[in-house]
Amino acid sequence: MRQIVYISTAAPDLGRDDVSQVLDASARNNPGRGITGFLVYNGQNFLQLIEGPEESLSNLMAELARDPRHSGIVRLEDHAIGQRACSDWVMKSLVLTDDIATREANLAKLLPAGIDQQIRRTILNFAALN
Ligand SMILES: Cc1cc2nc3c(=O)[nH]c(=O)nc-3n(C[C@H](O)[C@H](O)[C@H](O)COP(=O)(O)O)c2cc1C
């Protein structure tokens, strides 16, 4: 099994409906592909953690690269894992709507316990941007 964390830049005209549609597609497709994870959106950028079988993740990354709703995908993490950090989450949405000062604390509570400490730090730093 593999885990990937990437960041990307949302399309300039992206709206809430687009994010809902992304989550709908995830709910539709991820269970059959054995993919779990979460998606953080701060209004300008996405950070997504996806984990699951090697082939499922490669296929999803190829789809993501073609998806016009975002661009500039940068992988922050890409490694083999023994067990999932987000086994209960088909694709949990962590939308950052609070002011920056409280975001980090709120997100810290939501992130799963099984997540690597360094990745956790990266995600919390992302939450403080913008
Ligand atoms: C930031 C972002 C994250 C996405 N995450 C997923 C995902 O976890 N699973 C998924 O199936 N599609 C995801 N998508 C959508 C895919 O790029 C693609 O549109 C979708 O898989 C097509 O599904 P469909 O053929 O069922 O409509 C994401 C799109 C964006 C922009």
mmCIF file with all atom_site columns, C-alpha atoms and ligand atoms in Angstrom:
data_model
loop_
_atom_site.group_PDB
_atom_site.id
_atom_site.type_symbol
_atom_site.label_atom_id
_atom_site.label_alt_id
_atom_site.label_comp_id
_atom_site.label_asym_id
_atom_site.label_entity_id
_atom_site.label_seq_id
_atom_site.pdbx_PDB_ins_code
_atom_site.Cartn_x
_atom_site.Cartn_y
_atom_site.Cartn_z
_atom_site.occupancy
_atom_site.B_iso_or_equiv
_atom_site.pdbx_formal_charge
_atom_site.auth_seq_id
_atom_site.auth_comp_id
_atom_site.auth_asym_id
_atom_site.auth_atom_id
_atom_site.pdbx_PDB_model_num
ATOM   1   C CA  . MET A 1 1   ? 0.000   0.000  0.000   1.00 0.00 ? 1   MET A CA  1
ATOM   2   C CA  . ARG A 1 2   ? 1.067   3.533  -0.725  1.00 0.00 ? 2   ARG A CA  1
ATOM   3   C CA  . GLN A 1 3   ? 0.340   6.995  0.618   1.00 0.00 ? 3   GLN A CA  1
ATOM   4   C CA  . ILE A 1 4   ? 0.638   10.261 -1.315  1.00 0.00 ? 4   ILE A CA  1
ATOM   5   C CA  . VAL A 1 5   ? 0.241   13.818 -0.056  1.00 0.00 ? 5   VAL A CA  1
ATOM   6   C CA  . TYR A 1 6   ? 0.137   16.565 -2.662  1.00 0.00 ? 6   TYR A CA  1
ATOM   7   C CA  . ILE A 1 7   ? -0.718  20.238 -2.881  1.00 0.00 ? 7   ILE A CA  1
ATOM   8   C CA  . SER A 1 8   ? -2.218  21.991 -5.897  1.00 0.00 ? 8   SER A CA  1
ATOM   9   C CA  . THR A 1 9   ? -3.663  25.342 -6.903  1.00 0.00 ? 9   THR A CA  1
ATOM   10  C CA  . ALA A 1 10  ? -7.415  25.573 -7.391  1.00 0.00 ? 10  ALA A CA  1
ATOM   11  C CA  . ALA A 1 11  ? -8.742  26.996 -10.671 1.00 0.00 ? 11  ALA A CA  1
ATOM   12  C CA  . PRO A 1 12  ? -9.403  30.741 -10.227 1.00 0.00 ? 12  PRO A CA  1
ATOM   13  C CA  . ASP A 1 13  ? -13.154 30.373 -10.772 1.00 0.00 ? 13  ASP A CA  1
ATOM   14  C CA  . LEU A 1 14  ? -13.567 27.360 -8.513  1.00 0.00 ? 14  LEU A CA  1
ATOM   15  C CA  . GLY A 1 15  ? -16.743 27.448 -6.429  1.00 0.00 ? 15  GLY A CA  1
ATOM   16  C CA  . ARG A 1 16  ? -18.247 25.458 -3.595  1.00 0.00 ? 16  ARG A CA  1
ATOM   17  C CA  . ASP A 1 17  ? -20.226 23.388 -6.095  1.00 0.00 ? 17  ASP A CA  1
ATOM   18  C CA  . ASP A 1 18  ? -16.984 22.264 -7.714  1.00 0.00 ? 18  ASP A CA  1
ATOM   19  C CA  . VAL A 1 19  ? -15.633 21.110 -4.373  1.00 0.00 ? 19  VAL A CA  1
ATOM   20  C CA  . SER A 1 20  ? -18.897 19.252 -3.689  1.00 0.00 ? 20  SER A CA  1
ATOM   21  C CA  . GLN A 1 21  ? -18.621 17.555 -7.073  1.00 0.00 ? 21  GLN A CA  1
ATOM   22  C CA  . VAL A 1 22  ? -15.069 16.477 -6.313  1.00 0.00 ? 22  VAL A CA  1
ATOM   23  C CA  . LEU A 1 23  ? -16.279 14.951 -3.045  1.00 0.00 ? 23  LEU A CA  1
ATOM   24  C CA  . ASP A 1 24  ? -19.196 13.263 -4.830  1.00 0.00 ? 24  ASP A CA  1
ATOM   25  C CA  . ALA A 1 25  ? -16.785 11.694 -7.331  1.00 0.00 ? 25  ALA A CA  1
ATOM   26  C CA  . SER A 1 26  ? -14.573 10.555 -4.451  1.00 0.00 ? 26  SER A CA  1
ATOM   27  C CA  . ALA A 1 27  ? -17.516 8.978  -2.634  1.00 0.00 ? 27  ALA A CA  1
ATOM   28  C CA  . ARG A 1 28  ? -18.545 7.245  -5.863  1.00 0.00 ? 28  ARG A CA  1
ATOM   29  C CA  . ASN A 1 29  ? -15.124 5.962  -6.907  1.00 0.00 ? 29  ASN A CA  1
ATOM   30  C CA  . ASN A 1 30  ? -12.838 5.607  -3.907  1.00 0.00 ? 30  ASN A CA  1
ATOM   31  C CA  . PRO A 1 31  ? -14.521 2.677  -2.108  1.00 0.00 ? 31  PRO A CA  1
ATOM   32  C CA  . GLY A 1 32  ? -14.256 0.411  -5.162  1.00 0.00 ? 32  GLY A CA  1
ATOM   33  C CA  . ARG A 1 33  ? -10.620 1.404  -5.639  1.00 0.00 ? 33  ARG A CA  1
ATOM   34  C CA  . GLY A 1 34  ? -9.675  0.956  -2.001  1.00 0.00 ? 34  GLY A CA  1
ATOM   35  C CA  . ILE A 1 35  ? -8.729  4.625  -1.638  1.00 0.00 ? 35  ILE A CA  1
ATOM   36  C CA  . THR A 1 36  ? -9.111  6.540  1.631   1.00 0.00 ? 36  THR A CA  1
ATOM   37  C CA  . GLY A 1 37  ? -7.866  9.966  2.717   1.00 0.00 ? 37  GLY A CA  1
ATOM   38  C CA  . PHE A 1 38  ? -8.788  13.574 3.169   1.00 0.00 ? 38  PHE A CA  1
ATOM   39  C CA  . LEU A 1 39  ? -8.927  16.803 1.204   1.00 0.00 ? 39  LEU A CA  1
ATOM   40  C CA  . VAL A 1 40  ? -8.117  20.204 2.692   1.00 0.00 ? 40  VAL A CA  1
ATOM   41  C CA  . TYR A 1 41  ? -9.184  23.326 0.797   1.00 0.00 ? 41  TYR A CA  1
ATOM   42  C CA  . ASN A 1 42  ? -8.272  26.825 1.921   1.00 0.00 ? 42  ASN A CA  1
ATOM   43  C CA  . GLY A 1 43  ? -10.052 28.745 -0.850  1.00 0.00 ? 43  GLY A CA  1
ATOM   44  C CA  . GLN A 1 44  ? -6.953  28.846 -3.067  1.00 0.00 ? 44  GLN A CA  1
ATOM   45  C CA  . ASN A 1 45  ? -5.084  25.589 -2.669  1.00 0.00 ? 45  ASN A CA  1
ATOM   46  C CA  . PHE A 1 46  ? -5.822  21.939 -2.093  1.00 0.00 ? 46  PHE A CA  1
ATOM   47  C CA  . LEU A 1 47  ? -3.862  19.542 0.033   1.00 0.00 ? 47  LEU A CA  1
ATOM   48  C CA  . GLN A 1 48  ? -4.931  15.946 -0.372  1.00 0.00 ? 48  GLN A CA  1
ATOM   49  C CA  . LEU A 1 49  ? -3.775  12.765 1.331   1.00 0.00 ? 49  LEU A CA  1
ATOM   50  C CA  . ILE A 1 50  ? -4.652  9.615  -0.598  1.00 0.00 ? 50  ILE A CA  1
ATOM   51  C CA  . GLU A 1 51  ? -3.747  6.090  0.423   1.00 0.00 ? 51  GLU A CA  1
ATOM   52  C CA  . GLY A 1 52  ? -4.482  2.664  -0.988  1.00 0.00 ? 52  GLY A CA  1
ATOM   53  C CA  . PRO A 1 53  ? -3.221  0.082  -3.487  1.00 0.00 ? 53  PRO A CA  1
ATOM   54  C CA  . GLU A 1 54  ? -0.347  1.214  -5.714  1.00 0.00 ? 54  GLU A CA  1
ATOM   55  C CA  . GLU A 1 55  ? -2.306  0.872  -8.973  1.00 0.00 ? 55  GLU A CA  1
ATOM   56  C CA  . SER A 1 56  ? -5.372  2.739  -7.686  1.00 0.00 ? 56  SER A CA  1
ATOM   57  C CA  . LEU A 1 57  ? -3.221  5.662  -6.599  1.00 0.00 ? 57  LEU A CA  1
ATOM   58  C CA  . SER A 1 58  ? -1.304  5.823  -9.885  1.00 0.00 ? 58  SER A CA  1
ATOM   59  C CA  . ASN A 1 59  ? -4.582  5.857  -11.800 1.00 0.00 ? 59  ASN A CA  1
ATOM   60  C CA  . LEU A 1 60  ? -6.053  8.554  -9.578  1.00 0.00 ? 60  LEU A CA  1
ATOM   61  C CA  . MET A 1 61  ? -2.906  10.705 -9.844  1.00 0.00 ? 61  MET A CA  1
ATOM   62  C CA  . ALA A 1 62  ? -3.201  10.476 -13.660 1.00 0.00 ? 62  ALA A CA  1
ATOM   63  C CA  . GLU A 1 63  ? -6.847  11.595 -13.467 1.00 0.00 ? 63  GLU A CA  1
ATOM   64  C CA  . LEU A 1 64  ? -5.968  14.395 -11.083 1.00 0.00 ? 64  LEU A CA  1
ATOM   65  C CA  . ALA A 1 65  ? -3.266  15.671 -13.434 1.00 0.00 ? 65  ALA A CA  1
ATOM   66  C CA  . ARG A 1 66  ? -5.927  16.047 -16.173 1.00 0.00 ? 66  ARG A CA  1
ATOM   67  C CA  . ASP A 1 67  ? -8.546  17.674 -13.944 1.00 0.00 ? 67  ASP A CA  1
ATOM   68  C CA  . PRO A 1 68  ? -8.979  21.372 -14.891 1.00 0.00 ? 68  PRO A CA  1
ATOM   69  C CA  . ARG A 1 69  ? -10.346 22.239 -11.440 1.00 0.00 ? 69  ARG A CA  1
ATOM   70  C CA  . HIS A 1 70  ? -6.769  22.490 -10.202 1.00 0.00 ? 70  HIS A CA  1
ATOM   71  C CA  . SER A 1 71  ? -3.196  22.722 -11.496 1.00 0.00 ? 71  SER A CA  1
ATOM   72  C CA  . GLY A 1 72  ? 0.403   22.703 -10.354 1.00 0.00 ? 72  GLY A CA  1
ATOM   73  C CA  . ILE A 1 73  ? 0.312   19.416 -8.442  1.00 0.00 ? 73  ILE A CA  1
ATOM   74  C CA  . VAL A 1 74  ? 3.373   19.029 -6.189  1.00 0.00 ? 74  VAL A CA  1
ATOM   75  C CA  . ARG A 1 75  ? 3.889   15.770 -4.309  1.00 0.00 ? 75  ARG A CA  1
ATOM   76  C CA  . LEU A 1 76  ? 5.026   16.378 -0.749  1.00 0.00 ? 76  LEU A CA  1
ATOM   77  C CA  . GLU A 1 77  ? 5.002   12.702 0.238   1.00 0.00 ? 77  GLU A CA  1
ATOM   78  C CA  . ASP A 1 78  ? 4.929   9.456  -1.696  1.00 0.00 ? 78  ASP A CA  1
ATOM   79  C CA  . HIS A 1 79  ? 5.843   6.316  0.187   1.00 0.00 ? 79  HIS A CA  1
ATOM   80  C CA  . ALA A 1 80  ? 4.868   2.760  1.067   1.00 0.00 ? 80  ALA A CA  1
ATOM   81  C CA  . ILE A 1 81  ? 2.747   2.295  4.181   1.00 0.00 ? 81  ILE A CA  1
ATOM   82  C CA  . GLY A 1 82  ? 1.962   -0.767 6.262   1.00 0.00 ? 82  GLY A CA  1
ATOM   83  C CA  . GLN A 1 83  ? -1.391  0.483  7.408   1.00 0.00 ? 83  GLN A CA  1
ATOM   84  C CA  . ARG A 1 84  ? -3.801  3.268  6.609   1.00 0.00 ? 84  ARG A CA  1
ATOM   85  C CA  . ALA A 1 85  ? -3.963  6.496  8.586   1.00 0.00 ? 85  ALA A CA  1
ATOM   86  C CA  . CYS A 1 86  ? -7.520  7.250  7.382   1.00 0.00 ? 86  CYS A CA  1
ATOM   87  C CA  . SER A 1 87  ? -9.233  3.854  7.234   1.00 0.00 ? 87  SER A CA  1
ATOM   88  C CA  . ASP A 1 88  ? -12.651 5.340  8.118   1.00 0.00 ? 88  ASP A CA  1
ATOM   89  C CA  . TRP A 1 89  ? -12.546 8.133  5.542   1.00 0.00 ? 89  TRP A CA  1
ATOM   90  C CA  . VAL A 1 90  ? -13.610 7.565  1.926   1.00 0.00 ? 90  VAL A CA  1
ATOM   91  C CA  . MET A 1 91  ? -12.429 11.171 1.364   1.00 0.00 ? 91  MET A CA  1
ATOM   92  C CA  . LYS A 1 92  ? -13.007 13.432 4.303   1.00 0.00 ? 92  LYS A CA  1
ATOM   93  C CA  . SER A 1 93  ? -13.388 17.097 3.506   1.00 0.00 ? 93  SER A CA  1
ATOM   94  C CA  . LEU A 1 94  ? -11.582 19.471 5.810   1.00 0.00 ? 94  LEU A CA  1
ATOM   95  C CA  . VAL A 1 95  ? -12.644 22.897 4.549   1.00 0.00 ? 95  VAL A CA  1
ATOM   96  C CA  . LEU A 1 96  ? -10.804 25.746 6.207   1.00 0.00 ? 96  LEU A CA  1
ATOM   97  C CA  . THR A 1 97  ? -13.310 28.477 6.897   1.00 0.00 ? 97  THR A CA  1
ATOM   98  C CA  . ASP A 1 98  ? -12.108 29.812 10.246  1.00 0.00 ? 98  ASP A CA  1
ATOM   99  C CA  . ASP A 1 99  ? -9.689  32.656 10.646  1.00 0.00 ? 99  ASP A CA  1
ATOM   100 C CA  . ILE A 1 100 ? -6.069  31.600 10.281  1.00 0.00 ? 100 ILE A CA  1
ATOM   101 C CA  . ALA A 1 101 ? -5.360  31.755 14.020  1.00 0.00 ? 101 ALA A CA  1
ATOM   102 C CA  . THR A 1 102 ? -7.895  29.064 14.876  1.00 0.00 ? 102 THR A CA  1
ATOM   103 C CA  . ARG A 1 103 ? -7.562  26.917 11.754  1.00 0.00 ? 103 ARG A CA  1
ATOM   104 C CA  . GLU A 1 104 ? -4.439  25.154 12.872  1.00 0.00 ? 104 GLU A CA  1
ATOM   105 C CA  . ALA A 1 105 ? -5.886  24.164 16.237  1.00 0.00 ? 105 ALA A CA  1
ATOM   106 C CA  . ASN A 1 106 ? -9.153  23.010 14.653  1.00 0.00 ? 106 ASN A CA  1
ATOM   107 C CA  . LEU A 1 107 ? -7.419  20.978 11.985  1.00 0.00 ? 107 LEU A CA  1
ATOM   108 C CA  . ALA A 1 108 ? -5.088  19.417 14.561  1.00 0.00 ? 108 ALA A CA  1
ATOM   109 C CA  . LYS A 1 109 ? -8.158  17.950 16.278  1.00 0.00 ? 109 LYS A CA  1
ATOM   110 C CA  . LEU A 1 110 ? -9.524  16.502 13.033  1.00 0.00 ? 110 LEU A CA  1
ATOM   111 C CA  . LEU A 1 111 ? -6.397  14.839 11.689  1.00 0.00 ? 111 LEU A CA  1
ATOM   112 C CA  . PRO A 1 112 ? -6.239  11.091 12.305  1.00 0.00 ? 112 PRO A CA  1
ATOM   113 C CA  . ALA A 1 113 ? -3.945  9.839  15.066  1.00 0.00 ? 113 ALA A CA  1
ATOM   114 C CA  . GLY A 1 114 ? -2.166  7.338  12.792  1.00 0.00 ? 114 GLY A CA  1
ATOM   115 C CA  . ILE A 1 115 ? -0.621  10.034 10.626  1.00 0.00 ? 115 ILE A CA  1
ATOM   116 C CA  . ASP A 1 116 ? 3.158   10.403 10.531  1.00 0.00 ? 116 ASP A CA  1
ATOM   117 C CA  . GLN A 1 117 ? 4.336   13.298 12.732  1.00 0.00 ? 117 GLN A CA  1
ATOM   118 C CA  . GLN A 1 118 ? 6.271   15.037 9.996   1.00 0.00 ? 118 GLN A CA  1
ATOM   119 C CA  . ILE A 1 119 ? 3.344   14.848 7.564   1.00 0.00 ? 119 ILE A CA  1
ATOM   120 C CA  . ARG A 1 120 ? 1.079   16.147 10.299  1.00 0.00 ? 120 ARG A CA  1
ATOM   121 C CA  . ARG A 1 121 ? 3.378   19.159 10.731  1.00 0.00 ? 121 ARG A CA  1
ATOM   122 C CA  . THR A 1 122 ? 3.330   19.820 6.966   1.00 0.00 ? 122 THR A CA  1
ATOM   123 C CA  . ILE A 1 123 ? -0.475  19.710 6.877   1.00 0.00 ? 123 ILE A CA  1
ATOM   124 C CA  . LEU A 1 124 ? -0.780  22.079 9.827   1.00 0.00 ? 124 LEU A CA  1
ATOM   125 C CA  . ASN A 1 125 ? 1.657   24.478 8.166   1.00 0.00 ? 125 ASN A CA  1
ATOM   126 C CA  . PHE A 1 126 ? -0.466  24.365 5.004   1.00 0.00 ? 126 PHE A CA  1
ATOM   127 C CA  . ALA A 1 127 ? -3.507  25.286 7.085   1.00 0.00 ? 127 ALA A CA  1
ATOM   128 C CA  . ALA A 1 128 ? -1.792  28.464 8.250   1.00 0.00 ? 128 ALA A CA  1
ATOM   129 C CA  . LEU A 1 129 ? -1.256  29.724 4.669   1.00 0.00 ? 129 LEU A CA  1
ATOM   130 C CA  . ASN A 1 130 ? -3.327  32.411 2.890   1.00 0.00 ? 130 ASN A CA  1
HETATM 131 C C1  . LIG B 2 .   ? -8.439  18.397 -5.638  1.00 0.00 ? 1   LIG B C1  1
HETATM 132 C C2  . LIG B 2 .   ? -9.143  17.225 -6.268  1.00 0.00 ? 1   LIG B C2  1
HETATM 133 C C3  . LIG B 2 .   ? -9.216  16.010 -5.580  1.00 0.00 ? 1   LIG B C3  1
HETATM 134 C C4  . LIG B 2 .   ? -9.867  14.910 -6.143  1.00 0.00 ? 1   LIG B C4  1
HETATM 135 N N1  . LIG B 2 .   ? -9.929  13.738 -5.467  1.00 0.00 ? 1   LIG B N1  1
HETATM 136 C C5  . LIG B 2 .   ? -10.546 12.674 -6.014  1.00 0.00 ? 1   LIG B C5  1
HETATM 137 C C6  . LIG B 2 .   ? -10.630 11.418 -5.323  1.00 0.00 ? 1   LIG B C6  1
HETATM 138 O O1  . LIG B 2 .   ? -10.147 11.245 -4.197  1.00 0.00 ? 1   LIG B O1  1
HETATM 139 N N2  . LIG B 2 .   ? -11.279 10.409 -5.943  1.00 0.00 ? 1   LIG B N2  1
HETATM 140 C C7  . LIG B 2 .   ? -11.862 10.533 -7.185  1.00 0.00 ? 1   LIG B C7  1
HETATM 141 O O2  . LIG B 2 .   ? -12.426 9.562  -7.675  1.00 0.00 ? 1   LIG B O2  1
HETATM 142 N N3  . LIG B 2 .   ? -11.807 11.688 -7.848  1.00 0.00 ? 1   LIG B N3  1
HETATM 143 C C8  . LIG B 2 .   ? -11.174 12.756 -7.293  1.00 0.00 ? 1   LIG B C8  1
HETATM 144 N N4  . LIG B 2 .   ? -11.132 13.945 -7.980  1.00 0.00 ? 1   LIG B N4  1
HETATM 145 C C9  . LIG B 2 .   ? -11.819 14.023 -9.290  1.00 0.00 ? 1   LIG B C9  1
HETATM 146 C C10 . LIG B 2 .   ? -11.041 13.363 -10.417 1.00 0.00 ? 1   LIG B C10 1
HETATM 147 O O3  . LIG B 2 .   ? -10.048 14.262 -10.897 1.00 0.00 ? 1   LIG B O3  1
HETATM 148 C C11 . LIG B 2 .   ? -11.979 12.988 -11.566 1.00 0.00 ? 1   LIG B C11 1
HETATM 149 O O4  . LIG B 2 .   ? -12.705 14.104 -11.986 1.00 0.00 ? 1   LIG B O4  1
HETATM 150 C C12 . LIG B 2 .   ? -12.997 11.947 -11.130 1.00 0.00 ? 1   LIG B C12 1
HETATM 151 O O5  . LIG B 2 .   ? -12.342 10.838 -10.564 1.00 0.00 ? 1   LIG B O5  1
HETATM 152 C C13 . LIG B 2 .   ? -13.854 11.477 -12.306 1.00 0.00 ? 1   LIG B C13 1
HETATM 153 O O6  . LIG B 2 .   ? -14.836 10.653 -11.775 1.00 0.00 ? 1   LIG B O6  1
HETATM 154 P P1  . LIG B 2 .   ? -16.142 10.247 -12.580 1.00 0.00 ? 1   LIG B P1  1
HETATM 155 O O7  . LIG B 2 .   ? -15.643 9.611  -13.854 1.00 0.00 ? 1   LIG B O7  1
HETATM 156 O O8  . LIG B 2 .   ? -16.844 9.297  -11.656 1.00 0.00 ? 1   LIG B O8  1
HETATM 157 O O9  . LIG B 2 .   ? -16.907 11.527 -12.794 1.00 0.00 ? 1   LIG B O9  1
HETATM 158 C C14 . LIG B 2 .   ? -10.470 15.042 -7.433  1.00 0.00 ? 1   LIG B C14 1
HETATM 159 C C15 . LIG B 2 .   ? -10.391 16.260 -8.114  1.00 0.00 ? 1   LIG B C15 1
HETATM 160 C C16 . LIG B 2 .   ? -9.735  17.355 -7.541  1.00 0.00 ? 1   LIG B C16 1
HETATM 161 C C17 . LIG B 2 .   ? -9.679  18.650 -8.293  1.00 0.00 ? 1   LIG B C17 1
#
